[in-house]
């Protein structure tokens, strides 16, 4: 397994589409983004080829994301092919949950078990405002359905924004008393947005932890995963709660040194770092009938190009000039 600076690069995040049925204020401009044409997006067979080629290079975990992955036709069939690959130990999905009630059964049957659902407010009006039109009730129905069909773990992701949803920190924390899910606060990253709102809206997760800690007795559960392969969430549980609270803090507590991820964009670019526009375009090779060896060499090149850590992001919430928006990278 290739190691980079004592990290195992074993996790591939795949954006299966740049399209989305929401327009979250921190992720996309109001007018949306100019979308890729169908021919620009990797076909499922092409994604599968990349995953297959990445496995001997150390990839064992794949997360499907987007845009909104459930908005792409044929996702359940694609998941079945992925879950049939021996050697992948973990296949998961990140979704906004709007289409989840309709698709939960099929994607569970296809073999996926772990799901992350983005939910930035428990207030219907506010949810509509943040997502520019989404229905909270529809997402809650999706979460209930996911639990009913057996998804576990279910993680609920909240991007915190000062003055927008930070007054709900305690409401989300309290929800873990009855929800057997991991509720995770994520610091807003100032990626790709062509404005400066991100600076004023940024809220350190230390503030959230402090507010929750004043109200509830919290047990520290540690970080996700084994030490050499650690996920970025620091986890806690309110005494007696059914669920957990996690903090993902890329700005106040950077975790670049431990980053084990590669990203494949919907248009077939491999990206070694969320914050760097250095990418390797796999599409021309894929479409000119390249050999698996060529593909593997490009994957090794991406792995080798992974920065040592300590990006410019930690402690600095000012907007970065990434060429791509978060919806195009996949989060
Ligand atoms: N549409 C799906 C969703 O919303 O879950 C998947 C794609 S979305 C880009 C993946 C994750 O990125 C979501 O949890 C979203 O909240 C997060 N995200 C998007 N923009 C972000 C930002 N500026 N800072 C932090 N997280 C962000
Ligand atoms: Fe769409 Fe997810 Fe971005 Fe919201 S965060 S606009 S749901 S891709």
CSV table of C-alpha atoms in Angstrom, one decimal, residues 10-196:
chain,number,residue,atom,x,y,z
A,10,UNK,CA,-6.7,4.8,0.9
A,11,UNK,CA,-9.9,6.9,0.4
A,12,UNK,CA,-11.3,8.0,-2.9
A,13,UNK,CA,-14.2,10.5,-3.0
A,14,UNK,CA,-16.0,10.3,-6.2
A,15,UNK,CA,-18.3,13.1,-7.5
A,16,UNK,CA,-20.8,11.3,-9.7
A,17,UNK,CA,-22.4,14.5,-10.9
A,18,UNK,CA,-22.0,18.3,-10.7
A,19,UNK,CA,-25.7,18.7,-10.8
A,20,UNK,CA,-27.8,19.4,-7.7
A,21,UNK,CA,-31.4,19.9,-6.8
A,22,UNK,CA,-30.5,22.5,-4.2
A,23,UNK,CA,-28.4,25.7,-4.2
A,24,UNK,CA,-27.0,25.9,-0.7
A,25,UNK,CA,-25.8,29.4,0.1
A,26,UNK,CA,-22.3,28.3,1.1
A,27,UNK,CA,-21.8,25.9,-1.8
A,28,UNK,CA,-23.2,27.5,-4.9
A,29,UNK,CA,-24.0,30.9,-6.4
A,30,UNK,CA,-27.8,31.7,-6.5
A,31,UNK,CA,-27.9,31.4,-10.2
A,32,UNK,CA,-26.3,27.9,-10.0
A,33,UNK,CA,-23.2,27.0,-11.9
A,34,UNK,CA,-22.7,26.4,-15.6
A,35,UNK,CA,-23.2,22.7,-15.8
A,36,UNK,CA,-21.0,20.2,-17.6
A,37,UNK,CA,-22.5,18.5,-20.7
A,38,UNK,CA,-23.4,14.8,-20.5
A,39,UNK,CA,-20.4,13.9,-22.5
A,40,UNK,CA,-18.1,15.8,-20.1
A,41,UNK,CA,-19.2,13.7,-17.2
A,42,UNK,CA,-17.5,10.3,-16.6
A,43,UNK,CA,-19.8,7.5,-17.5
A,44,UNK,CA,-20.3,4.9,-14.7
A,45,UNK,CA,-18.1,2.4,-16.6
A,46,UNK,CA,-15.3,5.0,-16.6
A,47,UNK,CA,-15.6,5.7,-12.9
A,48,UNK,CA,-15.5,2.0,-12.3
A,49,UNK,CA,-12.3,1.7,-14.3
A,50,UNK,CA,-10.7,4.4,-12.2
A,51,UNK,CA,-11.8,2.7,-9.0
A,52,UNK,CA,-10.5,-0.7,-10.2
A,53,UNK,CA,-7.2,0.8,-11.1
A,54,UNK,CA,-6.9,2.7,-7.8
A,55,UNK,CA,-7.5,-0.4,-5.7
A,56,UNK,CA,-4.0,-2.0,-6.3
A,57,UNK,CA,-2.6,1.5,-5.5
A,58,UNK,CA,-4.1,1.3,-2.0
A,59,UNK,CA,-7.7,2.6,-2.3
A,60,UNK,CA,-10.0,0.5,-0.1
A,61,UNK,CA,-12.7,3.1,0.7
A,62,UNK,CA,-15.0,5.0,-1.7
A,63,UNK,CA,-17.5,7.7,-1.0
A,64,UNK,CA,-20.0,8.8,-3.6
A,65,UNK,CA,-20.8,12.5,-3.6
A,66,UNK,CA,-21.6,15.3,-6.0
A,67,UNK,CA,-23.5,17.7,-6.7
A,68,UNK,CA,-26.3,15.5,-5.6
A,69,UNK,CA,-25.5,11.9,-6.2
A,70,UNK,CA,-29.1,10.6,-5.9
A,71,UNK,CA,-30.0,13.0,-8.8
A,72,UNK,CA,-27.9,10.9,-11.2
A,73,UNK,CA,-29.9,8.1,-12.9
A,74,UNK,CA,-28.7,4.5,-12.4
A,75,UNK,CA,-26.9,5.2,-9.2
A,76,UNK,CA,-28.2,2.1,-7.4
A,77,UNK,CA,-27.0,-0.2,-10.3
A,78,UNK,CA,-23.7,1.5,-10.2
A,79,UNK,CA,-23.4,1.0,-6.4
A,80,UNK,CA,-24.2,-2.8,-7.0
A,81,UNK,CA,-21.2,-3.0,-9.3
A,82,UNK,CA,-19.0,-1.2,-6.8
A,83,UNK,CA,-20.1,-3.4,-3.9
A,84,UNK,CA,-19.3,-6.4,-6.0
A,85,UNK,CA,-15.6,-5.4,-6.2
A,86,UNK,CA,-13.5,-7.5,-3.8
A,87,UNK,CA,-11.0,-5.4,-2.0
A,88,UNK,CA,-13.2,-2.4,-1.4
A,89,UNK,CA,-14.0,-2.5,2.3
A,90,UNK,CA,-16.1,0.6,2.6
A,91,UNK,CA,-18.6,2.3,0.2
A,92,UNK,CA,-20.5,5.2,1.5
A,93,UNK,CA,-22.7,8.1,0.2
A,94,UNK,CA,-23.1,11.8,1.0
A,95,UNK,CA,-26.5,13.3,0.1
A,96,UNK,CA,-28.7,16.2,0.8
A,97,UNK,CA,-31.4,13.8,1.5
A,98,UNK,CA,-34.1,15.3,-0.7
A,99,UNK,CA,-34.4,12.2,-2.8
A,100,UNK,CA,-33.5,9.8,-0.1
A,101,UNK,CA,-37.0,8.5,0.9
A,102,UNK,CA,-37.4,7.4,-2.8
A,103,UNK,CA,-34.0,5.8,-3.2
A,104,UNK,CA,-33.1,4.5,0.3
A,105,UNK,CA,-34.4,1.0,-0.3
A,106,UNK,CA,-32.8,0.5,-3.7
A,107,UNK,CA,-29.3,1.8,-2.6
A,108,UNK,CA,-29.5,-0.3,0.6
A,109,UNK,CA,-30.3,-3.3,-1.5
A,110,UNK,CA,-27.4,-2.4,-3.8
A,111,UNK,CA,-25.1,-2.8,-0.7
A,112,UNK,CA,-24.4,0.6,0.7
A,113,UNK,CA,-24.7,0.9,4.5
A,114,UNK,CA,-23.1,4.1,5.5
A,115,UNK,CA,-24.7,7.4,4.7
A,116,UNK,CA,-24.1,11.1,5.5
A,117,UNK,CA,-26.9,13.5,5.2
A,118,UNK,CA,-26.5,17.3,5.0
A,119,UNK,CA,-28.9,19.2,7.2
A,120,UNK,CA,-28.1,22.7,8.2
A,121,UNK,CA,-31.2,23.7,10.1
A,122,UNK,CA,-34.1,22.1,11.9
A,123,UNK,CA,-36.3,25.1,11.2
A,124,UNK,CA,-38.3,24.6,7.9
A,125,UNK,CA,-38.2,28.3,6.8
A,126,UNK,CA,-34.5,28.6,7.6
A,127,UNK,CA,-33.7,25.3,5.8
A,128,UNK,CA,-35.5,26.6,2.8
A,129,UNK,CA,-33.5,29.8,2.9
A,130,UNK,CA,-30.1,28.1,3.4
A,131,UNK,CA,-30.7,25.6,0.6
A,132,UNK,CA,-32.6,28.2,-1.6
A,133,UNK,CA,-35.8,26.1,-1.8
A,134,UNK,CA,-35.4,22.8,-0.1
A,135,UNK,CA,-38.0,21.1,2.1
A,136,UNK,CA,-37.0,20.1,5.6
A,137,UNK,CA,-39.8,17.7,5.9
A,138,UNK,CA,-38.7,15.9,2.8
A,139,UNK,CA,-35.2,15.4,4.2
A,140,UNK,CA,-36.5,14.3,7.6
A,141,UNK,CA,-38.7,11.8,5.8
A,142,UNK,CA,-35.6,10.6,4.0
A,143,UNK,CA,-33.6,10.2,7.2
A,144,UNK,CA,-36.5,8.2,8.8
A,145,UNK,CA,-36.6,6.0,5.7
A,146,UNK,CA,-32.8,5.4,5.8
A,147,UNK,CA,-33.0,4.4,9.4
A,148,UNK,CA,-36.0,2.1,8.7
A,149,UNK,CA,-34.3,0.3,5.9
A,150,UNK,CA,-31.2,-0.3,8.1
A,151,UNK,CA,-28.5,2.3,7.2
A,152,UNK,CA,-25.9,2.5,9.9
A,153,UNK,CA,-24.1,4.6,10.8
A,154,UNK,CA,-26.2,7.6,9.7
A,155,UNK,CA,-24.4,10.9,10.0
A,156,UNK,CA,-26.0,14.3,9.9
A,157,UNK,CA,-23.7,17.0,8.7
A,158,UNK,CA,-24.2,20.7,9.7
A,159,UNK,CA,-22.2,23.5,8.2
A,160,UNK,CA,-22.1,26.1,10.9
A,161,UNK,CA,-22.6,29.8,9.8
A,162,UNK,CA,-22.4,32.6,12.3
A,163,UNK,CA,-25.6,34.6,12.4
A,164,UNK,CA,-27.4,32.0,10.2
A,165,UNK,CA,-27.7,28.7,12.1
A,166,UNK,CA,-25.4,29.0,15.1
A,167,UNK,CA,-28.4,29.5,17.4
A,168,UNK,CA,-29.3,25.9,16.6
A,169,UNK,CA,-26.2,24.3,18.0
A,170,UNK,CA,-27.9,23.2,21.2
A,171,UNK,CA,-31.0,22.0,19.3
A,172,UNK,CA,-28.8,19.8,17.2
A,173,UNK,CA,-27.0,18.6,20.3
A,174,UNK,CA,-30.3,17.9,22.0
A,175,UNK,CA,-31.5,15.9,19.0
A,176,UNK,CA,-28.8,13.3,19.7
A,177,UNK,CA,-30.6,12.5,23.0
A,178,UNK,CA,-33.3,10.8,20.8
A,179,UNK,CA,-31.6,10.3,17.4
A,180,UNK,CA,-29.2,7.3,17.3
A,181,UNK,CA,-27.1,9.2,14.7
A,182,UNK,CA,-23.8,11.0,14.6
A,183,UNK,CA,-24.6,14.8,14.4
A,184,UNK,CA,-21.5,16.5,13.1
A,185,UNK,CA,-20.7,20.1,13.0
A,186,UNK,CA,-18.5,21.1,10.1
A,187,UNK,CA,-16.6,24.4,9.9
A,188,UNK,CA,-17.5,26.3,6.8
A,189,UNK,CA,-14.6,26.3,4.3
A,190,UNK,CA,-14.2,29.4,2.2
A,191,UNK,CA,-13.7,27.4,-1.0
A,192,UNK,CA,-14.4,28.7,-4.5
A,193,UNK,CA,-16.9,31.4,-3.3
A,194,UNK,CA,-16.3,34.6,-5.1
A,195,UNK,CA,-17.3,36.8,-2.1
A,196,UNK,CA,-16.1,37.5,1.4
